[in-house]
Short mmCIF file of C-alpha atoms and ligand atoms in Angstrom, two decimals:
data_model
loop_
_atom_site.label_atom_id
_atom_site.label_comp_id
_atom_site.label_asym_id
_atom_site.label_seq_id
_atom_site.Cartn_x
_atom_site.Cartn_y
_atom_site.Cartn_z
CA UNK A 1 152.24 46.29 -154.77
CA UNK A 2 151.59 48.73 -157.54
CA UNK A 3 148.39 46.80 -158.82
CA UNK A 4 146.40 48.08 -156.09
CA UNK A 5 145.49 51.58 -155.55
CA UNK A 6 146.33 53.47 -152.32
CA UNK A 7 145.28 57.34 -151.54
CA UNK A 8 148.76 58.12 -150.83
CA UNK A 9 152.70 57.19 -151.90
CA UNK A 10 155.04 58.15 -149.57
CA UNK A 11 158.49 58.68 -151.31
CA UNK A 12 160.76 57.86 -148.27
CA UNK A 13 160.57 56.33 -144.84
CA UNK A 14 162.55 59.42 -142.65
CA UNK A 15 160.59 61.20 -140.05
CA UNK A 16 158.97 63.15 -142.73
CA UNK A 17 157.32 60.19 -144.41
CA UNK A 18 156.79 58.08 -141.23
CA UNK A 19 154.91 61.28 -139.19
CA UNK A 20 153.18 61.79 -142.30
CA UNK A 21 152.30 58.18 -142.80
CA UNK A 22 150.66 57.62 -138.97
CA UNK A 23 148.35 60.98 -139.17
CA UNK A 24 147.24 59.79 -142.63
CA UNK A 25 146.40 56.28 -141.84
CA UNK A 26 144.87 57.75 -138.68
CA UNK A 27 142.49 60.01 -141.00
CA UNK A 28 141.71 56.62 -142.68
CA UNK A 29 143.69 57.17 -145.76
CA UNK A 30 145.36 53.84 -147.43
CA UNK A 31 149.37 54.18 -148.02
CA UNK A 32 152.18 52.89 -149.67
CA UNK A 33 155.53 53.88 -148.20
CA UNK A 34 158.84 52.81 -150.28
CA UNK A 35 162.61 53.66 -149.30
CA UNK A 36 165.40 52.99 -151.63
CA UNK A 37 167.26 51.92 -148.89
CA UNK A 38 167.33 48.72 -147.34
CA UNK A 39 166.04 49.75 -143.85
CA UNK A 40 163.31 52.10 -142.97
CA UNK A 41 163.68 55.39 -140.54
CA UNK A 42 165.97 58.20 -142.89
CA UNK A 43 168.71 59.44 -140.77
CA UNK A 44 167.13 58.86 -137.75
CA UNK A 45 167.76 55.22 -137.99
CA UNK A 46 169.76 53.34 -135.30
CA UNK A 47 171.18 49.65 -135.59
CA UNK A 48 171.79 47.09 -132.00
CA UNK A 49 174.96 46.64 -132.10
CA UNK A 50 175.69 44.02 -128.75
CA UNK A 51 172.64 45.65 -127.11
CA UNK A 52 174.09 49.51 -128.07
CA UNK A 53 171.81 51.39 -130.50
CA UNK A 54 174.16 52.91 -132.97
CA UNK A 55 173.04 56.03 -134.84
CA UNK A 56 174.42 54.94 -138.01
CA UNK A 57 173.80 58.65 -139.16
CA UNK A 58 175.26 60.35 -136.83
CA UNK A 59 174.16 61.38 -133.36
CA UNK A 60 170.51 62.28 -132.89
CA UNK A 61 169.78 63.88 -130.14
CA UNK A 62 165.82 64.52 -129.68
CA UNK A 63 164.65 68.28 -128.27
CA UNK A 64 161.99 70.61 -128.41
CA UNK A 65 159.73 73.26 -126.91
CA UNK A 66 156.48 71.90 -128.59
CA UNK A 67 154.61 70.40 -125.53
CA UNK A 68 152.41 68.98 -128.42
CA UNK A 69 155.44 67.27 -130.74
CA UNK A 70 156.86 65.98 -127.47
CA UNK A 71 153.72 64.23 -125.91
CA UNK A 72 153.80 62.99 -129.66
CA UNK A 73 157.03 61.22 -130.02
CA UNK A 74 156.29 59.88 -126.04
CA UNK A 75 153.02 57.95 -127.35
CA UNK A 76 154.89 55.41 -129.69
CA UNK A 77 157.97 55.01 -127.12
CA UNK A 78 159.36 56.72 -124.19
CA UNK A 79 161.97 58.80 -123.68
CA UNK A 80 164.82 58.95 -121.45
CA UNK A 81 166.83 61.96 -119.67
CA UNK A 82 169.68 62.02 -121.90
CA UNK A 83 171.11 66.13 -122.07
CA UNK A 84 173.67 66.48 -124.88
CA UNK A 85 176.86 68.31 -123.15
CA UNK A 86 179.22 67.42 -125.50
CA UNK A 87 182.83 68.19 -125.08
CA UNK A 88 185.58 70.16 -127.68
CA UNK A 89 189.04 68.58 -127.48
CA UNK A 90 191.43 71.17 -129.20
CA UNK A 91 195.12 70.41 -129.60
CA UNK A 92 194.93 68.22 -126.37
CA UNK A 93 192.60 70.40 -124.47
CA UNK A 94 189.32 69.72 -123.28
CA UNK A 95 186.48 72.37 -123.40
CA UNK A 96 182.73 72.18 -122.33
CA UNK A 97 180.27 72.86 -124.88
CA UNK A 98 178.01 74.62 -125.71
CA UNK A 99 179.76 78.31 -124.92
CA UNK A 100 179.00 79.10 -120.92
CA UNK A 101 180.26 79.73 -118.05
CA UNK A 102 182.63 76.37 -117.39
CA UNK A 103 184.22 76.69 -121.26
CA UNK A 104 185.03 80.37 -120.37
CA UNK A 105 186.71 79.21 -117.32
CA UNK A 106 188.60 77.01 -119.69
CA UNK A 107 189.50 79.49 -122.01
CA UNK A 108 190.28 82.73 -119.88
CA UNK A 109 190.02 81.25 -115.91
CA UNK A 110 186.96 84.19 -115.27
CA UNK A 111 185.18 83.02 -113.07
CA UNK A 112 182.13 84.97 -112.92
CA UNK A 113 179.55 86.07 -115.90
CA UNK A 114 180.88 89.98 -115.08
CA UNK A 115 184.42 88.68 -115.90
CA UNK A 116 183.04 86.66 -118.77
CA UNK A 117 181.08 89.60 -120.21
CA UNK A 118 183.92 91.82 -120.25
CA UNK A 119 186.24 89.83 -121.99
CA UNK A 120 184.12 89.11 -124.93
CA UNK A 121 183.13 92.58 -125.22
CA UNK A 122 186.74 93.43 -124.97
CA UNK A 123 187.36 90.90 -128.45
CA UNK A 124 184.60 91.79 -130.06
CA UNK A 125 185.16 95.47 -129.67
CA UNK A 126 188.82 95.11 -131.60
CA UNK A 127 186.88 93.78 -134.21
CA UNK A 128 184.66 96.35 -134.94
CA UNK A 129 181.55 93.80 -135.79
CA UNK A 130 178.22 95.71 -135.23
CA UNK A 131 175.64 93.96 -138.05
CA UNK A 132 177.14 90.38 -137.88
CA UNK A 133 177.43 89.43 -142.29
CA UNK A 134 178.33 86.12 -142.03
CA UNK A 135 179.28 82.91 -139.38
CA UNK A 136 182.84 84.57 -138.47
CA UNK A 137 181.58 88.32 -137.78
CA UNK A 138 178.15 86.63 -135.99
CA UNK A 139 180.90 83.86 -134.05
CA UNK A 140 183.13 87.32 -132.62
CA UNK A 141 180.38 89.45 -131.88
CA UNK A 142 178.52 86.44 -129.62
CA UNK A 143 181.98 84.71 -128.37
CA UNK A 144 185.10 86.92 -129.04
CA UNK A 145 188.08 85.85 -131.27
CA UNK A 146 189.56 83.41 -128.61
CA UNK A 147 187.00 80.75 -128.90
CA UNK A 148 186.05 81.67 -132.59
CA UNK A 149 189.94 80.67 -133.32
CA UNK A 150 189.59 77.72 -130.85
CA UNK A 151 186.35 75.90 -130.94
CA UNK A 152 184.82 77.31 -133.65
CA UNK A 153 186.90 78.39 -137.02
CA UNK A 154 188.67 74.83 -137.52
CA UNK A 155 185.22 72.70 -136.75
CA UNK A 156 182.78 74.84 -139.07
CA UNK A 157 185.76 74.72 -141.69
CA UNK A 158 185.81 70.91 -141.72
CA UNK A 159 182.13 70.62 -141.12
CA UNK A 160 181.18 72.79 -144.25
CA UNK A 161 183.95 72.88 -146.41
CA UNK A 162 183.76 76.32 -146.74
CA UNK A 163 185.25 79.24 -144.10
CA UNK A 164 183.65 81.17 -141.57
CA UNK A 165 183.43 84.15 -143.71
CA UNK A 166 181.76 82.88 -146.52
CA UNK A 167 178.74 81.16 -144.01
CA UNK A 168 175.35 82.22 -143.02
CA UNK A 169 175.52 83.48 -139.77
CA UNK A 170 172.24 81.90 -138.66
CA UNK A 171 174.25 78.52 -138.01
CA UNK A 172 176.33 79.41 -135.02
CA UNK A 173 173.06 80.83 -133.84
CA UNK A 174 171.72 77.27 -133.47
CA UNK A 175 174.27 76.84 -130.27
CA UNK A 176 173.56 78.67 -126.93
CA UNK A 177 175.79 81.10 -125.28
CA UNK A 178 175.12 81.49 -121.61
CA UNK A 179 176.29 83.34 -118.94
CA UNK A 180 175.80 80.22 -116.25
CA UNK A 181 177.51 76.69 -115.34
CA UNK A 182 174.79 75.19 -117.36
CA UNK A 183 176.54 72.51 -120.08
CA UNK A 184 173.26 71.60 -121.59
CA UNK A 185 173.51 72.38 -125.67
CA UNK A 186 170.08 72.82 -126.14
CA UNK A 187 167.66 75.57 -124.51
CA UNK A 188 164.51 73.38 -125.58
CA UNK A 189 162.30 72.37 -122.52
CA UNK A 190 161.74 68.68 -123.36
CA UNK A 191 164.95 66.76 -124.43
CA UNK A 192 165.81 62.78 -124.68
CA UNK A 193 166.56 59.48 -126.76
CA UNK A 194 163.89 56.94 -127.05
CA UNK A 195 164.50 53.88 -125.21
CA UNK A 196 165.03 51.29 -127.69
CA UNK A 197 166.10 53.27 -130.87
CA UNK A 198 164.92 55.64 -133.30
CA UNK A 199 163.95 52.68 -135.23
CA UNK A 200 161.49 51.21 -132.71
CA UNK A 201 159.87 54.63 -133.09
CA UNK A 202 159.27 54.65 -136.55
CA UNK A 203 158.15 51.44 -136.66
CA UNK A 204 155.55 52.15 -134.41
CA UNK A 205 154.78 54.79 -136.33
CA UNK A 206 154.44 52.78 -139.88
CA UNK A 207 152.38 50.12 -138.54
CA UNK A 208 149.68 48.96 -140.33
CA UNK A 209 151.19 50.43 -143.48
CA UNK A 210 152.53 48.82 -146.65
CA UNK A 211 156.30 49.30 -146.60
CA UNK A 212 158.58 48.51 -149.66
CA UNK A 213 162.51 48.71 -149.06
CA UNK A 214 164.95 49.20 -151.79
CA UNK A 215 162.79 50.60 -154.07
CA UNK A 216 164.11 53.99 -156.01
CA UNK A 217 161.30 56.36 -156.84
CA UNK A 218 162.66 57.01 -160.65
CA UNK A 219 163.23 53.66 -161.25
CA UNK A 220 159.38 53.23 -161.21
CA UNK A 221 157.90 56.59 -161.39
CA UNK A 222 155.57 55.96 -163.62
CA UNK A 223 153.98 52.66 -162.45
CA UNK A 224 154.23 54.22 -158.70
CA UNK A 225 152.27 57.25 -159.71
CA UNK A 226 149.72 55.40 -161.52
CA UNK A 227 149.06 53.42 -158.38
CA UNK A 228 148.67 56.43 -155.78
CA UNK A 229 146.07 59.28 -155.99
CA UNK A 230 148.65 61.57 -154.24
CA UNK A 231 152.62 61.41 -153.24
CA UNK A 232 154.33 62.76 -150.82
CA UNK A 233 157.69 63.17 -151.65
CA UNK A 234 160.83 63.45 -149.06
CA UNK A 235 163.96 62.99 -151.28
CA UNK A 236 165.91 65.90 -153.33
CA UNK A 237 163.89 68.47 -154.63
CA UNK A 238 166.24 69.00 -157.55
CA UNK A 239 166.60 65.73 -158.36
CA UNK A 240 162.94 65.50 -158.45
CA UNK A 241 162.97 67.44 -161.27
CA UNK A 242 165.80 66.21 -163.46
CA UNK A 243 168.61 68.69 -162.07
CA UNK A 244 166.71 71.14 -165.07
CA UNK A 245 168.37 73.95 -163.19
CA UNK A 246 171.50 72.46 -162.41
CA UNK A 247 172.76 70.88 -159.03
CA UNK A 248 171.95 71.91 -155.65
CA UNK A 249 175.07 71.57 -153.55
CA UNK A 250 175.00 69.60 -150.08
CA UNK A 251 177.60 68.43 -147.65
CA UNK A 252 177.98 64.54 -147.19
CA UNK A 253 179.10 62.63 -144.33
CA UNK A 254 181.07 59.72 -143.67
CA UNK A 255 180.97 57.80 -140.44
CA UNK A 256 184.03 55.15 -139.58
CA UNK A 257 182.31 53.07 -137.19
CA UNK A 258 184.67 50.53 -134.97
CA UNK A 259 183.14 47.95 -132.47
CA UNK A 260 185.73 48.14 -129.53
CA UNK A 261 185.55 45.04 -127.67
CA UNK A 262 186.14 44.48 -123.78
CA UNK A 263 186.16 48.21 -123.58
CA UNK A 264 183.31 49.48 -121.58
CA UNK A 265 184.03 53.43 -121.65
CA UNK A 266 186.41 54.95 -124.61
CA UNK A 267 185.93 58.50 -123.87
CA UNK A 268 183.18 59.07 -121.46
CA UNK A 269 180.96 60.95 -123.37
CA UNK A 270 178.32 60.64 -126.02
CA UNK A 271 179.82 63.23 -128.32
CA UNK A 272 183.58 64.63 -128.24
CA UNK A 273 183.93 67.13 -131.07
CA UNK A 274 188.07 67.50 -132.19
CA UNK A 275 187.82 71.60 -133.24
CA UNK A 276 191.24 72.09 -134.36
CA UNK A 277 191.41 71.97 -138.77
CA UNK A 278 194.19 69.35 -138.82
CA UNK A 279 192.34 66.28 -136.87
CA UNK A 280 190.44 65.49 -139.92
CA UNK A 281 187.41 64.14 -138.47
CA UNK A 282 184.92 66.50 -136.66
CA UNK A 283 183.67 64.29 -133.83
CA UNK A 284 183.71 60.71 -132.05
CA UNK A 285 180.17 59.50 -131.00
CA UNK A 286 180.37 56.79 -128.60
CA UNK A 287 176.90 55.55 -128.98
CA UNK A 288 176.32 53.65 -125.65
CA UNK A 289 176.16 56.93 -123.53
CA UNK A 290 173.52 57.72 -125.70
CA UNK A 291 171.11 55.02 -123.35
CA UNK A 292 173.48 54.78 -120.22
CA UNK A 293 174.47 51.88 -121.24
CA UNK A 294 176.42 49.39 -118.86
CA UNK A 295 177.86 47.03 -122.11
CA UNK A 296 181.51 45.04 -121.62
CA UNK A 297 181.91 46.48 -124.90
CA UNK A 298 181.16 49.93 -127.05
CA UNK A 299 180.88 51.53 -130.32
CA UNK A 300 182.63 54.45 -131.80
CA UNK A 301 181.79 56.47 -135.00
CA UNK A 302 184.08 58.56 -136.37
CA UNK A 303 182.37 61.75 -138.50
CA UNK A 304 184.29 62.86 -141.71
CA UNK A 305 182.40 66.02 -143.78
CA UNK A 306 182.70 66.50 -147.24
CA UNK A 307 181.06 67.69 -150.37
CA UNK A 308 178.54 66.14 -151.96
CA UNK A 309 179.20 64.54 -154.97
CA UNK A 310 176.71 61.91 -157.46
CA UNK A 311 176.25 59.14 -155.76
CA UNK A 312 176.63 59.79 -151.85
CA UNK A 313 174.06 60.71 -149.58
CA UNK A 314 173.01 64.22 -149.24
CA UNK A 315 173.39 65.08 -145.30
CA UNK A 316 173.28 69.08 -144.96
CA UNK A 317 171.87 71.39 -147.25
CA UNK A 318 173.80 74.39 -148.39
CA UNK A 319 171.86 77.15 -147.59
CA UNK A 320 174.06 80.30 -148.47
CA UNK A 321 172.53 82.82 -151.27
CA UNK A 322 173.85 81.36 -154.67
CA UNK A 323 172.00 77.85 -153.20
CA UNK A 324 168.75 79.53 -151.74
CA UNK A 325 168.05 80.93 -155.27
CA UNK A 326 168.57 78.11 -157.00
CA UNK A 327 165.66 76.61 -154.34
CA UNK A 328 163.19 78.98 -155.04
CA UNK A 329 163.56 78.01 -158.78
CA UNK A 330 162.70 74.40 -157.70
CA UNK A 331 160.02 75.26 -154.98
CA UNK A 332 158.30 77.63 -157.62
CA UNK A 333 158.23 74.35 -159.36
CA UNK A 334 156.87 72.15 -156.69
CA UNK A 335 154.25 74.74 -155.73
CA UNK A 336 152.65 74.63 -158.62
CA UNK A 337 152.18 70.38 -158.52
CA UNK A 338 148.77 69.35 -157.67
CA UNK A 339 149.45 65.83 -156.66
CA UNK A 340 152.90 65.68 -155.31
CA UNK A 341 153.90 67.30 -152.05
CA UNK A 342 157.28 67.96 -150.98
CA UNK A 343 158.00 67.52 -147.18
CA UNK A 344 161.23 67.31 -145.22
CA UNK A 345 165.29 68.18 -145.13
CA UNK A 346 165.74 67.04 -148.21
CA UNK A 347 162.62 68.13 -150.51
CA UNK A 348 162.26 71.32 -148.54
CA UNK A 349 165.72 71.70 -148.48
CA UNK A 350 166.38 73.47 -145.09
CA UNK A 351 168.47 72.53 -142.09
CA UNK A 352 165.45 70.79 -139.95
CA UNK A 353 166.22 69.25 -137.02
CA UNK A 354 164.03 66.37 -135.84
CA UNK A 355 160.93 68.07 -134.22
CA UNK A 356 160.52 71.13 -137.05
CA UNK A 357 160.41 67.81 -139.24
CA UNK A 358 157.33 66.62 -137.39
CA UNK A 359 155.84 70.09 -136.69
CA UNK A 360 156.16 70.20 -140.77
CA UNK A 361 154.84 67.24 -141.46
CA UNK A 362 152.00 67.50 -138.91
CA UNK A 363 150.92 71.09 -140.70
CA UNK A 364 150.92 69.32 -144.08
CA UNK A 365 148.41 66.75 -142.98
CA UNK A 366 145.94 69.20 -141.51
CA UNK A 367 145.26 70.17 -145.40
CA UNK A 368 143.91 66.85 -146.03
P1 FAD B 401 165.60 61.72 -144.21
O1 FAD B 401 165.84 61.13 -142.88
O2 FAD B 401 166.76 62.04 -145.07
O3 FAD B 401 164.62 60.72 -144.98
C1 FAD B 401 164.43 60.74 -146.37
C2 FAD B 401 164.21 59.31 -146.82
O4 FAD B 401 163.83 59.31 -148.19
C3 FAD B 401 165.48 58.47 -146.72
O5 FAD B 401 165.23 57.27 -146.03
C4 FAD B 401 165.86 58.22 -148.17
O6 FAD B 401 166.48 56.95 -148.37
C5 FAD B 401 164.49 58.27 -148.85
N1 FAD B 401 164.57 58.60 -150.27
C6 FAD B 401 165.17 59.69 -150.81
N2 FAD B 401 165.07 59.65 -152.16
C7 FAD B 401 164.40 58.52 -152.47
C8 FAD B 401 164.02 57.91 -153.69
N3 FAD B 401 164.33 58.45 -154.88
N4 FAD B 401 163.34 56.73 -153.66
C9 FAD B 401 163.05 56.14 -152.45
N5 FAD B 401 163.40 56.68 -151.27
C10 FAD B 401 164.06 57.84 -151.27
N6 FAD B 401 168.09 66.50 -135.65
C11 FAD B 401 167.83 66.66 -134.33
O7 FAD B 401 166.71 67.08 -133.97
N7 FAD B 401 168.79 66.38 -133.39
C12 FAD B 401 170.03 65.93 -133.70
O8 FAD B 401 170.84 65.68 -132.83
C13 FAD B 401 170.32 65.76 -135.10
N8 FAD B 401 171.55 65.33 -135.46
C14 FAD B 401 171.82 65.14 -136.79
C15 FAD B 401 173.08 64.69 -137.14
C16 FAD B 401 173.39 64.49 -138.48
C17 FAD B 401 174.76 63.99 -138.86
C18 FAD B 401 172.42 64.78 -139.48
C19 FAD B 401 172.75 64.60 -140.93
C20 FAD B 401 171.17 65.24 -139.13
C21 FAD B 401 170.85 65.44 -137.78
N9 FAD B 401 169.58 65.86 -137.38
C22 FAD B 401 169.32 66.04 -136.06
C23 FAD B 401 168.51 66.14 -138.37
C24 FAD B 401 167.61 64.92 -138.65
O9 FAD B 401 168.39 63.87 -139.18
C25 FAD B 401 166.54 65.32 -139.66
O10 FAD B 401 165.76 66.40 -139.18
C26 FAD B 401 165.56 64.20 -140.03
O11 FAD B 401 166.16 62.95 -140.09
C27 FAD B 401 164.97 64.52 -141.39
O12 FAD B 401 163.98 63.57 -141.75
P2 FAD B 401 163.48 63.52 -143.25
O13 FAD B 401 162.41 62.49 -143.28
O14 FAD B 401 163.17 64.88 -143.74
O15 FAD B 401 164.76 63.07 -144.12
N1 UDP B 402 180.12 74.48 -134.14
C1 UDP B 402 181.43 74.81 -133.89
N2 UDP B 402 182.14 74.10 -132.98
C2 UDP B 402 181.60 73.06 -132.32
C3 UDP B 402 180.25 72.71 -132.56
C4 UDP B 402 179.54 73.44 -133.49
O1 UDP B 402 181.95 75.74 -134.49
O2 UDP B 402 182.31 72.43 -131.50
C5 UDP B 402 179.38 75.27 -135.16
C6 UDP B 402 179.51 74.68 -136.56
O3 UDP B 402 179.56 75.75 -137.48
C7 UDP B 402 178.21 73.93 -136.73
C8 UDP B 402 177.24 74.83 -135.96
O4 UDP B 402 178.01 75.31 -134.85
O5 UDP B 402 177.84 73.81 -138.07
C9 UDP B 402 176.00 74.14 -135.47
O6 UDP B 402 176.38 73.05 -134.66
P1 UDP B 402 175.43 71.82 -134.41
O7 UDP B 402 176.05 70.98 -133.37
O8 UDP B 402 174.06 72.31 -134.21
O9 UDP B 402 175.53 71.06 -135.80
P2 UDP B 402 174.88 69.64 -136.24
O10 UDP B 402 174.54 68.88 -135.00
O11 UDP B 402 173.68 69.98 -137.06
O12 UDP B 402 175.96 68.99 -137.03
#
């Protein structure tokens, strides 16, 4: 493969690389795609499991307000209904998710958005928050204490390693808080799963191109470069450049995956997320519900967080202050490239979910 010469190498078969990869071959560019894994599709990748599509990555739910991204991800494969509503089990007790009208039901038996209203005001007002600081004051002033201490402190804890206090407070902003009986978690206006898998879609997307699995980048960084006029590059940005500044820090997952035969429903939900700091997993996926799927038999994945360390996969960037300056160190450094371009979660190191990605990598292709 490397004694031909292509216009483009793309480091890394994720959405980034796979988005970027159609709209280049579309402009009539010639690419080589490699992935040090074994498999191509990044973290969107799912596996058939006895006819289930299991997200070995963890969940991926697919949602957006971009009529344009939507219509996009539609022309390789189509999409189904599915509306993510998972469900927080805390100490025994079930709660509906994201924060609305049912879960305060739950929590304080209001029953109407006046009640509701009052009662977090009531919290948040002990509390004194006026210019939320961080995810605990941000958490209060949206929620109140009750389901800050409930649903939220023990699950962000596990998920980040790190408490409440010492957060951005932009993350608990990614969930909704509404005022109605309205369970869906996302207030995009197009949502689904593809029929088929994630994988299906990015090999639709790759087609045509010339793929190369379990190939690392720096093990042939020379010899790849030689062979490419440009790269696109979707790993680490800071291992792209040798760590010279020292480590950016991520959070890892670990998924404990179990194939639970002759049972056709375990929980009876996609996603059940266990809030409480002791359970030490953060959720159970049960991947069938994912499709509506009518299987004898299902799959479970079982989500463990922790640091990132040499050697595991980087999941979640870090983005609190001490790690967005050491970014801006590495982006000043990837700016000034003239034949590399960095593109994705990982090299643009920022907490995409699946349709910025594309939006992203579509705006990056326009320049060429
Ligand atoms: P990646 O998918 O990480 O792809 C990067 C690729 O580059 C990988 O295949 C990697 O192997 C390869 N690579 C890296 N370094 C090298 C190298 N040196 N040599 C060769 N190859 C290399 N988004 C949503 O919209 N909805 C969700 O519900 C959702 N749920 C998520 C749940 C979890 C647990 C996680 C972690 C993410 C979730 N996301 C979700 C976000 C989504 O996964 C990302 O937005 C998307 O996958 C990012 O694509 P990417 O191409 O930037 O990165
Ligand atoms: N979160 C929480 N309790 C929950 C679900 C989410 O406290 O039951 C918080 C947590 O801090 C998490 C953030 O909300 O990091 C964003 O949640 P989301 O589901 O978007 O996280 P992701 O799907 O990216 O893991």
């Amino acid at each position: 493969m490397m004694n031909e010469k292509y216009d483009f190498l793309i480091v890394g078969t994720g959405l980034f690389g796979a988005v970027s990869a159609y709209l280049l071959k579309k402009k009539g560019y010639s690419i080589l795609m490699i992935d040090k894994r074994d498999h191509i599709g990044g973290n969107v990748y799912t596996e058939n499991v006895r006819g289930i599509n299991v997200h070995k990555y963890g969940a991926h739910i697919f949602h957006t307000d971009n009529k344009e991204v939507w219509q996009f991800v539609n022309s390789f494969v189509e999409f189904n209904r599915y509306t993510n509503s998972p469900v927080a089990c805390y100490k025994g007790h079930l709660y509906n998710l994201p924060f609305n009208m049912n879960t305060f039901y739950q929590m304080w038996g209001v029953k109407t958005p006046e009640e509701a209203r009052k009662k977090i005001e009531g919290q948040k007002n002990e509390y004194h928050v006026n210019s939320p600081q961080n995810l605990e004051e941000q958490a209060i002033s949206l929620v109140g204490k009750d389901i800050y201490e409930i649903l939220i402190k023990g699950y962000t804890q596990k998920q980040w390693g790190r408490k409440c206090s010492e957060l951005p407070a932009f993350i608990i902003k990614r969930l909704p808080v509404r005022f109605t009986f309205d369970n869906n978690y996302f207030n995009d206006k197009y949502q689904g799963v593809p029929n088929g898998g994630y994988t299906l879609l990015i090999e639709k997307m790759i087609e045509g191109c010339n793929v190369h699995l379990s190939i690392d980048y720096f093990d042939h960084k020379e010899e790849l470069d030689a062979c490419a006029n440009r790269v696109i590059y979707t790993g680490e940005i800071d291992k792209y450049f040798g760590y010279k500044y020292g480590h950016l820090q991520y959070r890892s997952v670990s998924f404990e995956t179990e194939l639970l035969e002759n049972v056709e429903n375990y929980q009876g939900n996609a996603v059940v997320n266990y809030t409480d700091v002791e359970t030490p997993y953060t959720r159970i996926i049960e991947h069938k519900h994912f499709e509506y799927g009518t299987q004898p038999d299902t799959v479970i994945s079982r989500e463990y967080s922790k640091e990132w360390l040499p050697g595991d996969e980087p999941y979640y960037p870090v983005n609190d202050d001490k790690n967005m300056e050491l970014y801006a160190k590495y982006k000043a450094l990837a700016d000034a490239q003239e034949k590399v371009f960095f593109g994705g979660r990982l090299a643009e190191y920022k907490y995409y979910d699946m349709h910025k990605v594309i939006e992203r990598a579509m705006e990056m292709v326009a320049h060429f």
